[in-house]
């Protein structure tokens, strides 16, 4: 088993643990005060949107140009120093811009019909969180180059999943104010950041040089600057596209409704777990294949990831959809989630479309087509902003409108990306097997709609999950569409003398 497969499995295992922690928090902790949870999620979403402005394009540079400075530790120390220096400069510009430009604009737009005062009253916390977030993202991205994702994944996924529920519990039990909530969130993110710093030290990155002359004199420095410039807008557009729904919703509805929506978003993001694990560890290999102009290997990676991601996405979507009402019943506040199934359906379909299109965005961003990526991401951002404004501000569709806007935006975005990759490389990710996966998922959903279960919610969930999971495993074991998963399943089942 290669390093990509091993690291992907380890990373996926941590993602599963993170998801379990998230489910526990979602069911039994966040619902204790949906208002506070919605407030924190709004701050996090806005920090994610603003942080790329501070990066000045260094996030993408950390991956794409790492091979140029990986000859020895001294070169890496200069490269890391360059990344940190530019990001620090960007952070100063971000904070200054928010207070000097952003707040005056928000004051002009603030009306009784919106909640823009939220972004004015909590400006300091928003800026601090944005700066911390950009350094977390930078160091997280930089560590990917070492093909060592286990500790990094544990740090960036598990710590927030443990820390955020603790913050909510303290808020409820100690009678905290919003100011204490903000301080606790900043402290949590700081712990994540310093943990990544410690991990880099463990990996041997113990020196940082700010004598950046070698980077500036490098033959590809002009190309690096151009790539970074496009990367700024690309990263901003990407974060806007992925987080604007939460910020838009928070601008017009109560924090409680934002909290409900974010719980449904979490359920939909579970579908994206395979993408995060598989794509992050595949990026260095993809970068090498593109640099070598090895179209055959790019195509192989493109189709294999699409096939696996599509199947796992359908499995997760089906499993969550058929049991979501029972899952939400466990919160003790099922009435708060009226209409939640339809909201999840649109969020989930958007994620499925994203998974089926595989690594199209990564191919574009790492190739000579990265300029197109900028245009596409900005298109996605603008489309998402417009749709959210129409569905939420104008049509008053609330969280369902946010979900619909996200689904439509992802569909349009991925269609354009896949077309561009095909025009450039003459490769596409789709196979007939993916249609069969979808049909199987739809059939299972219909079966459970026709055969309702009226036991305790936990019993209902276990029965549906067991039968549905067995159906998908049987599909894998009796077909040749997924040889990698078939082999892994066979090895697992042989331990229990099944299929031996």
Coordinates of C-alpha atoms in Angstrom, one line a residue:
X1 CA 0.0 0.0 0.0
X2 CA 1.4 3.4 -1.0
X3 CA 2.0 6.4 1.2
X4 CA -1.1 8.2 -0.3
X5 CA -3.3 5.2 0.5
X6 CA -1.9 4.8 4.0
X7 CA -2.1 8.5 4.9
X8 CA -5.6 8.7 3.4
X9 CA -6.8 5.8 5.6
X10 CA -5.3 7.4 8.7
X11 CA -6.7 10.8 7.8
X12 CA -10.1 9.2 7.1
X13 CA -10.1 7.4 10.4
X14 CA -9.5 10.7 12.2
X15 CA -12.2 12.3 10.1
X16 CA -14.6 9.6 11.3
X17 CA -13.6 10.2 14.9
X18 CA -14.1 14.0 14.3
X19 CA -17.5 13.3 12.8
X20 CA -18.6 11.1 15.7
X21 CA -17.6 13.9 18.1
X22 CA -19.5 16.4 15.9
X23 CA -22.6 14.2 15.9
X24 CA -22.5 13.9 19.7
X25 CA -22.1 17.7 20.0
X26 CA -24.8 18.3 17.5
X27 CA -27.4 16.1 19.2
X28 CA -26.7 16.8 22.8
X29 CA -24.7 20.0 23.3
X30 CA -25.3 22.6 20.5
X31 CA -29.1 22.3 20.9
X32 CA -28.8 23.5 24.5
X33 CA -28.3 27.0 23.1
X34 CA -28.8 27.3 19.4
X35 CA -28.5 31.0 19.7
X36 CA -25.0 30.9 21.1
X37 CA -24.0 28.2 18.6
X38 CA -25.3 30.2 15.7
X39 CA -23.4 33.3 16.9
X40 CA -20.1 31.4 17.1
X41 CA -20.7 29.8 13.6
X42 CA -21.3 33.3 12.2
X43 CA -17.9 34.5 13.6
X44 CA -16.2 31.4 12.2
X45 CA -17.8 31.8 8.8
X46 CA -16.8 35.4 8.5
X47 CA -13.3 34.7 9.6
X48 CA -13.0 32.0 6.9
X49 CA -14.2 34.5 4.3
X50 CA -11.8 37.3 5.4
X51 CA -8.7 35.2 6.0
X52 CA -7.7 34.7 2.3
X53 CA -7.3 38.5 2.1
X54 CA -4.5 38.2 4.6
X55 CA -2.8 35.3 2.9
X56 CA -1.8 37.4 -0.2
X57 CA -1.9 34.1 -2.1
X58 CA 0.6 32.3 0.0
X59 CA -1.6 29.3 0.7
X60 CA -1.4 28.1 -2.9
X61 CA 2.3 29.1 -3.1
X62 CA 3.1 26.9 -0.1
X63 CA 2.1 23.8 -2.1
X64 CA 3.0 24.7 -5.7
X65 CA 6.5 26.1 -5.1
X66 CA 7.6 23.9 -2.2
X67 CA 9.5 21.5 -4.6
X68 CA 11.7 24.5 -5.7
X69 CA 12.9 25.0 -2.1
X70 CA 13.0 21.4 -0.9
X71 CA 16.7 20.7 -1.7
X72 CA 17.8 21.1 1.9
X73 CA 16.5 22.4 5.3
X74 CA 18.2 25.8 4.8
X75 CA 16.2 26.4 1.6
X76 CA 13.0 25.4 3.3
X77 CA 13.6 27.7 6.2
X78 CA 13.9 30.6 3.8
X79 CA 10.8 29.6 1.9
X80 CA 8.8 29.2 5.2
X81 CA 10.1 32.6 6.4
X82 CA 8.9 34.2 3.1
X83 CA 5.5 32.6 3.5
X84 CA 5.1 33.9 7.1
X85 CA 6.5 37.3 6.3
X86 CA 4.1 38.0 3.4
X87 CA 1.2 36.5 5.4
X88 CA 2.0 38.9 8.3
X89 CA 2.0 41.8 5.9
X90 CA -1.4 40.7 4.6
X91 CA -2.8 40.4 8.1
X92 CA -1.9 44.0 8.9
X93 CA -3.6 45.1 5.7
X94 CA -6.7 43.1 6.4
X95 CA -7.1 44.5 9.9
X96 CA -6.5 48.0 8.7
X97 CA -8.9 47.6 5.8
X98 CA -11.7 46.2 8.0
X99 CA -11.6 49.1 10.4
X100 CA -10.9 51.9 7.9
X101 CA -13.1 50.7 5.0
X102 CA -15.3 47.8 6.1
X103 CA -16.9 49.4 9.2
X104 CA -17.9 52.7 7.5
X105 CA -19.5 50.7 4.7
X106 CA -21.4 48.5 7.2
X107 CA -22.6 51.6 9.0
X108 CA -24.0 52.9 5.8
X109 CA -25.8 49.6 5.0
X110 CA -27.0 48.9 8.5
X111 CA -30.9 49.0 8.7
X112 CA -33.5 47.7 11.1
X113 CA -34.3 44.9 8.6
X114 CA -30.8 43.4 8.8
X115 CA -28.3 42.4 11.4
X116 CA -25.2 44.2 10.0
X117 CA -24.6 45.7 13.4
X118 CA -23.3 42.3 14.4
X119 CA -20.2 42.8 12.2
X120 CA -19.6 46.2 13.7
X121 CA -20.0 45.4 17.3
X122 CA -17.7 42.4 17.2
X123 CA -15.2 43.8 14.7
X124 CA -12.1 43.1 16.9
X125 CA -12.9 39.5 17.5
X126 CA -13.7 39.0 13.8
X127 CA -10.3 40.4 12.8
X128 CA -8.4 38.4 15.4
X129 CA -10.1 35.2 14.4
X130 CA -9.4 36.0 10.7
X131 CA -5.7 36.5 11.4
X132 CA -5.4 33.3 13.4
X133 CA -7.3 31.4 10.7
X134 CA -5.0 32.5 7.9
X135 CA -1.9 31.2 9.8
X136 CA -3.7 28.0 10.7
X137 CA -4.5 27.4 7.0
X138 CA -0.9 28.3 5.9
X139 CA 0.8 26.0 8.3
X140 CA -1.8 23.2 7.7
X141 CA -1.1 23.5 4.0
X142 CA 2.6 23.6 4.4
X143 CA 2.7 20.4 6.4
X144 CA 0.9 18.6 3.6
X145 CA 4.2 18.7 1.7
X146 CA 5.7 16.2 4.1
X147 CA 3.0 13.6 3.5
X148 CA 2.3 13.4 7.2
X149 CA -1.3 14.2 7.8
X150 CA -2.2 12.2 10.9
X151 CA -1.2 14.7 13.6
X152 CA -2.1 17.7 11.4
X153 CA -5.6 16.3 10.9
X154 CA -6.0 15.6 14.6
X155 CA -5.0 19.1 15.4
X156 CA -7.2 21.0 12.9
X157 CA -10.2 18.7 13.1
X158 CA -10.3 17.1 16.6
X159 CA -9.3 20.1 18.7
X160 CA -12.2 22.3 17.4
X161 CA -14.6 19.4 17.7
X162 CA -13.7 19.0 21.3
X163 CA -13.3 22.6 22.2
X164 CA -16.4 24.1 20.7
X165 CA -18.8 21.9 22.7
X166 CA -16.9 22.7 25.9
X167 CA -17.4 26.4 25.1
X168 CA -21.1 26.0 24.6
X169 CA -21.4 24.0 27.9
X170 CA -19.5 26.7 29.8
X171 CA -21.7 29.4 28.3
X172 CA -24.9 27.6 29.3
X173 CA -23.7 26.5 32.8
X174 CA -21.8 29.7 33.8
X175 CA -24.1 32.3 32.3
X176 CA -21.5 33.8 30.0
X177 CA -22.0 36.9 27.9
X178 CA -21.2 37.0 24.2
X179 CA -17.9 38.7 25.0
X180 CA -16.7 35.6 26.9
X181 CA -17.9 33.4 24.1
X182 CA -15.7 35.4 21.7
X183 CA -12.7 35.2 24.0
X184 CA -13.1 31.4 24.4
X185 CA -13.3 30.9 20.6
X186 CA -10.2 33.0 20.1
X187 CA -8.4 30.9 22.7
X188 CA -9.4 27.7 21.1
X189 CA -8.2 28.8 17.7
X190 CA -4.9 29.9 19.2
X191 CA -4.4 26.5 20.7
X192 CA -4.9 24.9 17.2
X193 CA -2.4 27.4 15.7
X194 CA 0.3 26.8 18.3
X195 CA -0.2 23.0 18.1
X196 CA 0.6 23.2 14.3
X197 CA 3.7 25.3 15.2
X198 CA 4.8 22.5 17.5
X199 CA 4.1 19.8 14.9
X200 CA 6.2 21.6 12.4
X201 CA 9.0 21.8 14.9
X202 CA 8.6 18.0 15.4
X203 CA 8.9 17.5 11.7
X204 CA 12.3 19.2 11.7
X205 CA 11.3 22.7 10.6
X206 CA 13.2 24.3 13.5
X207 CA 14.6 27.3 11.8
X208 CA 12.9 30.2 10.0
X209 CA 14.9 32.6 8.0
X210 CA 13.5 36.0 7.0
X211 CA 16.5 36.6 4.6
X212 CA 14.2 36.0 1.6
X213 CA 16.7 37.0 -1.0
X214 CA 17.0 33.4 -2.4
X215 CA 13.2 33.4 -3.0
X216 CA 13.2 36.7 -4.7
X217 CA 16.2 35.7 -6.9
X218 CA 14.7 32.4 -7.8
X219 CA 14.1 31.9 -11.6
X220 CA 10.4 31.3 -10.9
X221 CA 9.8 34.3 -8.6
X222 CA 7.9 36.3 -11.2
X223 CA 5.7 33.3 -11.9
X224 CA 5.3 32.9 -8.2
X225 CA 4.1 36.5 -7.7
X226 CA 1.7 36.1 -10.6
X227 CA 0.4 32.9 -9.2
X228 CA 0.0 34.4 -5.7
X229 CA -1.9 37.4 -7.2
X230 CA -4.4 35.2 -8.9
X231 CA -4.5 33.0 -5.8
X232 CA -5.7 35.8 -3.6
X233 CA -8.8 36.4 -5.5
X234 CA -9.3 32.7 -6.1
X235 CA -9.0 31.9 -2.4
X236 CA -11.3 34.8 -1.5
X237 CA -13.9 33.6 -4.0
X238 CA -13.7 30.1 -2.8
X239 CA -14.2 31.0 0.9
X240 CA -17.1 33.4 -0.1
X241 CA -18.7 30.6 -2.1
X242 CA -18.4 28.1 0.8
X243 CA -19.3 30.3 3.7
X244 CA -21.5 33.2 2.4
X245 CA -24.6 31.2 3.0
X246 CA -24.0 31.3 6.8
X247 CA -23.1 35.0 6.8
X248 CA -26.0 35.9 4.5
X249 CA -28.4 34.0 6.7
X250 CA -27.0 35.6 9.9
X251 CA -27.5 39.0 8.3
X252 CA -31.3 38.6 8.1
X253 CA -32.4 35.9 10.6
X254 CA -31.9 35.1 14.2
X255 CA -28.7 33.4 15.5
X256 CA -30.9 30.5 16.5
X257 CA -32.0 29.8 12.9
X258 CA -28.3 30.1 11.9
X259 CA -27.5 27.5 14.6
X260 CA -30.2 25.2 13.2
X261 CA -28.9 25.7 9.6
X262 CA -25.3 25.0 10.7
X263 CA -26.3 21.7 12.2
X264 CA -27.9 20.7 8.9
X265 CA -24.8 21.9 7.1
X266 CA -22.7 19.7 9.4
X267 CA -24.8 16.7 8.4
X268 CA -24.2 17.6 4.7
X269 CA -20.5 18.1 5.2
X270 CA -20.2 14.5 6.5
X271 CA -20.7 13.6 2.8
X272 CA -17.6 15.6 2.0
X273 CA -15.3 13.7 4.4
X274 CA -13.9 11.3 1.7
X275 CA -13.1 14.4 -0.5
X276 CA -11.1 16.1 2.3
X277 CA -9.1 13.0 3.1
X278 CA -8.4 11.8 -0.4
X279 CA -7.8 15.0 -2.2
X280 CA -5.5 16.6 0.4
X281 CA -3.1 13.7 0.4
X282 CA -3.3 13.4 -3.5
X283 CA -2.3 17.1 -4.1
X284 CA 1.5 16.6 -4.0
X285 CA 1.2 13.7 -6.4
X286 CA -1.1 15.6 -8.7
X287 CA 1.3 18.6 -8.7
X288 CA 4.1 16.3 -9.8
X289 CA 2.1 14.7 -12.6
X290 CA 1.1 18.2 -13.9
X291 CA 4.7 19.4 -13.6
X292 CA 5.8 16.4 -15.6
X293 CA 2.9 16.8 -18.1
X294 CA 2.0 13.2 -17.5
X295 CA -1.6 13.4 -18.8
X296 CA -2.1 9.6 -18.4
X297 CA -1.4 9.7 -14.7
X298 CA -3.5 12.8 -14.3
X299 CA -6.4 11.0 -16.0
X300 CA -5.9 7.9 -13.9
X301 CA -6.0 9.9 -10.7
X302 CA -8.9 12.0 -11.9
X303 CA -11.1 9.0 -12.7
X304 CA -10.2 6.9 -9.7
X305 CA -10.9 9.7 -7.2
X306 CA -14.2 10.5 -9.0
X307 CA -15.3 6.9 -8.8
X308 CA -14.4 6.4 -5.2
X309 CA -15.7 9.8 -4.1
X310 CA -19.0 9.3 -5.9
X311 CA -19.7 5.9 -4.3
X312 CA -18.8 7.0 -0.8
X313 CA -20.8 10.2 -1.3
X314 CA -23.9 8.3 -2.3
X315 CA -23.4 5.9 0.7
X316 CA -23.2 8.8 3.1
X317 CA -26.0 10.8 1.6
X318 CA -28.4 7.9 1.6
X319 CA -27.5 6.8 5.1
X320 CA -28.1 10.3 6.5
X321 CA -31.2 11.1 4.5
X322 CA -33.1 8.0 5.5
X323 CA -32.4 8.6 9.2
X324 CA -32.2 12.3 9.5
X325 CA -35.7 12.8 11.1
X326 CA -34.8 10.2 13.7
X327 CA -31.4 11.7 14.3
X328 CA -33.0 15.1 14.9
X329 CA -35.6 13.6 17.2
X330 CA -32.7 12.7 19.5
X331 CA -31.9 16.4 20.1
X332 CA -35.1 16.7 22.1
X333 CA -36.1 19.7 19.9
X334 CA -37.4 18.1 16.7
X335 CA -39.9 20.9 16.2
X336 CA -37.0 23.4 15.8
X337 CA -35.9 21.4 12.7
X338 CA -39.2 21.5 10.7
X339 CA -38.3 21.5 7.0
X340 CA -34.8 20.3 7.9
X341 CA -35.0 17.2 5.6
X342 CA -35.6 19.3 2.5
X343 CA -32.8 21.7 3.5
X344 CA -30.4 18.8 4.0
X345 CA -31.4 17.3 0.6
X346 CA -30.4 20.4 -1.3
X347 CA -27.2 20.8 0.7
X348 CA -26.4 17.1 0.1
X349 CA -27.1 17.1 -3.6
X350 CA -24.7 20.0 -4.0
X351 CA -22.0 18.0 -2.2
X352 CA -22.7 14.9 -4.3
X353 CA -22.2 17.0 -7.5
X354 CA -19.0 18.3 -6.0
X355 CA -17.7 14.8 -5.2
X356 CA -18.6 13.3 -8.6
X357 CA -16.5 16.0 -10.4
X358 CA -13.6 14.9 -8.3
X359 CA -10.3 17.0 -8.4
X360 CA -11.2 19.2 -11.3
X361 CA -10.5 22.4 -9.3
X362 CA -7.2 21.0 -8.1
X363 CA -6.1 20.2 -11.7
X364 CA -7.0 23.7 -12.8
X365 CA -5.3 25.4 -9.9
X366 CA -2.0 23.5 -10.2
X367 CA -1.8 23.7 -14.0
X368 CA -1.2 26.5 -16.5
X369 CA -5.0 27.0 -16.4
X370 CA -4.9 28.5 -12.9
X371 CA -6.1 31.9 -14.3
X372 CA -9.4 30.2 -15.3
X373 CA -9.7 29.0 -11.7
X374 CA -9.8 32.6 -10.6
X375 CA -12.6 33.5 -13.0
X376 CA -14.6 30.3 -12.0
X377 CA -14.3 30.9 -8.3
X378 CA -15.3 34.5 -8.6
X379 CA -18.2 33.3 -10.7
X380 CA -19.2 30.9 -7.9
X381 CA -18.8 33.7 -5.3
X382 CA -20.9 36.2 -7.2
X383 CA -23.5 33.6 -8.1
X384 CA -23.7 32.5 -4.5
X385 CA -24.0 36.0 -3.2
X386 CA -26.7 36.9 -5.7
X387 CA -28.7 33.7 -5.1
X388 CA -28.4 34.1 -1.3
X389 CA -29.6 37.7 -1.6
X390 CA -32.6 36.7 -3.8
X391 CA -33.6 33.7 -1.8
X392 CA -33.0 35.1 1.7
X393 CA -33.3 38.9 1.6
X394 CA -35.9 39.2 -1.2
X395 CA -37.9 36.0 -1.1
X396 CA -37.5 35.4 2.7
X397 CA -36.9 31.7 2.2
X398 CA -34.6 31.4 5.3
X399 CA -32.3 28.4 5.6
X400 CA -34.0 26.6 2.8
X401 CA -33.1 29.5 0.5
X402 CA -29.5 29.3 1.7
X403 CA -29.4 25.6 0.9
X404 CA -30.9 26.0 -2.5
X405 CA -28.4 28.8 -3.4
X406 CA -25.5 26.6 -2.3
X407 CA -26.7 23.6 -4.4
X408 CA -27.3 25.6 -7.6
X409 CA -24.0 27.4 -7.2
X410 CA -22.0 24.2 -6.8
X411 CA -23.7 22.6 -9.8
X412 CA -22.9 25.5 -12.1
X413 CA -19.4 25.9 -10.7
X414 CA -18.4 22.2 -11.2
X415 CA -19.9 22.1 -14.6
X416 CA -17.7 24.9 -15.8
X417 CA -14.6 23.4 -14.2
X418 CA -15.1 20.0 -15.7
X419 CA -15.6 21.5 -19.2
X420 CA -12.4 23.5 -18.9
X421 CA -10.3 20.5 -17.8
X422 CA -11.8 18.5 -20.7
X423 CA -10.9 21.2 -23.2
X424 CA -7.3 21.5 -21.9
X425 CA -6.4 17.8 -21.2
X426 CA -9.2 15.9 -23.1
X427 CA -10.0 14.0 -19.9
X428 CA -13.3 13.8 -17.8
X429 CA -14.1 12.1 -14.5
X430 CA -17.4 10.3 -15.2
X431 CA -18.1 6.6 -15.7
X432 CA -21.3 4.6 -16.1
X433 CA -20.7 3.1 -12.7
X434 CA -21.5 6.4 -11.0
X435 CA -25.0 6.4 -12.5
X436 CA -25.5 2.9 -11.0
X437 CA -24.4 4.2 -7.6
X438 CA -26.9 6.9 -7.8
X439 CA -29.7 4.6 -8.8
X440 CA -28.9 2.3 -5.9
X441 CA -29.1 5.1 -3.5
X442 CA -32.4 6.4 -4.8
X443 CA -33.9 2.9 -4.7
X444 CA -32.9 2.5 -1.1
X445 CA -34.4 5.9 -0.2
X446 CA -37.6 4.9 -1.8
X447 CA -37.7 1.6 0.0
X448 CA -37.4 3.3 3.4
X449 CA -40.1 5.8 2.4
X450 CA -42.4 3.0 1.6
X451 CA -41.5 0.9 4.7
X452 CA -41.6 3.3 7.7
X453 CA -40.2 2.2 11.0
X454 CA -42.0 3.2 14.2
X455 CA -39.6 2.0 16.9
X456 CA -37.4 4.2 19.1
X457 CA -35.3 6.6 17.0
X458 CA -32.1 4.8 17.9
X459 CA -33.5 1.4 16.8
X460 CA -34.8 2.9 13.6
X461 CA -31.4 4.4 12.8
X462 CA -29.6 1.2 13.6
X463 CA -31.9 -1.0 11.5
X464 CA -31.9 1.3 8.5
X465 CA -28.1 1.8 8.6
X466 CA -27.4 -1.9 8.9
X467 CA -29.6 -2.9 6.0
X468 CA -28.6 0.0 3.8
X469 CA -24.9 -0.5 4.6
X470 CA -25.1 -4.2 3.9
X471 CA -26.8 -3.4 0.5
X472 CA -23.9 -1.2 -0.5
X473 CA -21.3 -3.7 0.7
X474 CA -23.0 -6.4 -1.3
X475 CA -22.9 -4.2 -4.4
X476 CA -19.1 -3.7 -3.9
X477 CA -18.4 -7.4 -3.4
X478 CA -20.5 -8.6 -6.4
X479 CA -19.3 -6.1 -9.0
X480 CA -16.0 -5.0 -10.4
X481 CA -16.7 -1.3 -10.4
X482 CA -14.6 -0.5 -7.3
X483 CA -11.7 -2.9 -7.1
X484 CA -9.8 -1.0 -4.4
X485 CA -12.8 -0.9 -2.1
X486 CA -13.7 -4.5 -3.0
X487 CA -10.2 -5.7 -1.9
X488 CA -10.4 -3.7 1.3
X489 CA -13.8 -5.0 2.1
X490 CA -12.8 -8.6 1.3
X491 CA -9.8 -8.3 3.6
X492 CA -11.9 -6.9 6.4
X493 CA -14.7 -9.6 6.0
X494 CA -12.1 -12.4 5.8
X495 CA -11.2 -11.6 9.4
X496 CA -14.6 -12.8 10.3
X497 CA -14.5 -15.8 7.9
X498 CA -16.8 -14.1 5.4
X499 CA -16.1 -14.4 1.7
X500 CA -13.0 -16.5 2.6

